[in-house]
């Protein structure tokens, strides 16, 4: 659980640092959402867990 908290805090700092550069949906997904799903334990590349949007 401690590792989760550290990873989440690091991601929060990452979001603060890059959010102004996330001006498109795809950039937001790549920079913020996919890493967050990874922190939560999801494999973003498993179509049984996460559906890609096209």
mmCIF file of C-alpha atoms in Angstrom:
data_model
loop_
_atom_site.group_PDB
_atom_site.id
_atom_site.type_symbol
_atom_site.label_atom_id
_atom_site.label_comp_id
_atom_site.label_asym_id
_atom_site.label_seq_id
_atom_site.Cartn_x
_atom_site.Cartn_y
_atom_site.Cartn_z
ATOM 1 C CA UNK A 1 0.000 0.000 0.000
ATOM 2 C CA UNK A 2 2.899 2.331 0.720
ATOM 3 C CA UNK A 3 4.210 1.860 -2.823
ATOM 4 C CA UNK A 4 0.779 2.835 -4.164
ATOM 5 C CA UNK A 5 0.797 6.049 -2.130
ATOM 6 C CA UNK A 6 4.285 6.970 -3.337
ATOM 7 C CA UNK A 7 3.391 6.277 -6.965
ATOM 8 C CA UNK A 8 0.176 8.280 -6.633
ATOM 9 C CA UNK A 9 1.975 11.249 -5.059
ATOM 10 C CA UNK A 10 4.574 11.131 -7.835
ATOM 11 C CA UNK A 11 1.816 11.088 -10.437
ATOM 12 C CA UNK A 12 0.139 14.078 -8.813
ATOM 13 C CA UNK A 13 3.396 16.017 -9.130
ATOM 14 C CA UNK A 14 3.728 14.851 -12.733
ATOM 15 C CA UNK A 15 0.207 16.115 -13.480
ATOM 16 C CA UNK A 16 1.028 19.500 -11.975
ATOM 17 C CA UNK A 17 4.171 19.733 -14.109
ATOM 18 C CA UNK A 18 2.706 18.714 -17.465
ATOM 19 C CA UNK A 19 -0.960 19.670 -17.369
ATOM 20 C CA UNK A 20 -0.451 22.883 -19.329
ATOM 21 C CA UNK A 21 0.991 20.813 -22.185
ATOM 22 C CA UNK A 22 -2.004 18.478 -22.311
ATOM 23 C CA UNK A 23 -3.962 20.411 -24.882
ATOM 24 C CA UNK A 24 -5.308 17.481 -26.884
ATOM 25 C CA UNK A 25 -7.256 14.393 -25.916
ATOM 26 C CA UNK A 26 -4.513 12.037 -27.109
ATOM 27 C CA UNK A 27 -1.766 13.880 -25.226
ATOM 28 C CA UNK A 28 -3.884 13.862 -22.080
ATOM 29 C CA UNK A 29 -4.453 10.135 -22.426
ATOM 30 C CA UNK A 30 -0.765 9.372 -22.993
ATOM 31 C CA UNK A 31 0.629 11.681 -20.325
ATOM 32 C CA UNK A 32 -1.985 11.445 -17.582
ATOM 33 C CA UNK A 33 -4.624 8.761 -17.973
ATOM 34 C CA UNK A 34 -2.583 5.713 -19.033
ATOM 35 C CA UNK A 35 -0.022 6.213 -16.260
ATOM 36 C CA UNK A 36 -2.868 6.621 -13.749
ATOM 37 C CA UNK A 37 -4.494 3.382 -14.906
ATOM 38 C CA UNK A 38 -1.128 1.678 -14.443
ATOM 39 C CA UNK A 39 -0.898 2.990 -10.872
ATOM 40 C CA UNK A 40 -4.370 1.568 -10.227
ATOM 41 C CA UNK A 41 -3.169 -1.819 -11.453
ATOM 42 C CA UNK A 42 -4.831 -1.927 -14.862
ATOM 43 C CA UNK A 43 -3.004 -3.095 -17.962
ATOM 44 C CA UNK A 44 -4.043 -0.364 -20.388
ATOM 45 C CA UNK A 45 -3.004 -2.593 -23.285
ATOM 46 C CA UNK A 46 -5.360 -5.438 -22.344
ATOM 47 C CA UNK A 47 -8.561 -5.007 -24.387
ATOM 48 C CA UNK A 48 -10.444 -7.060 -21.803
ATOM 49 C CA UNK A 49 -9.777 -4.319 -19.244
ATOM 50 C CA UNK A 50 -9.468 -1.073 -21.212
ATOM 51 C CA UNK A 51 -11.203 -0.333 -24.504
ATOM 52 C CA UNK A 52 -9.353 1.898 -26.959
ATOM 53 C CA UNK A 53 -11.287 4.792 -28.447
ATOM 54 C CA UNK A 54 -10.991 5.444 -32.174
#
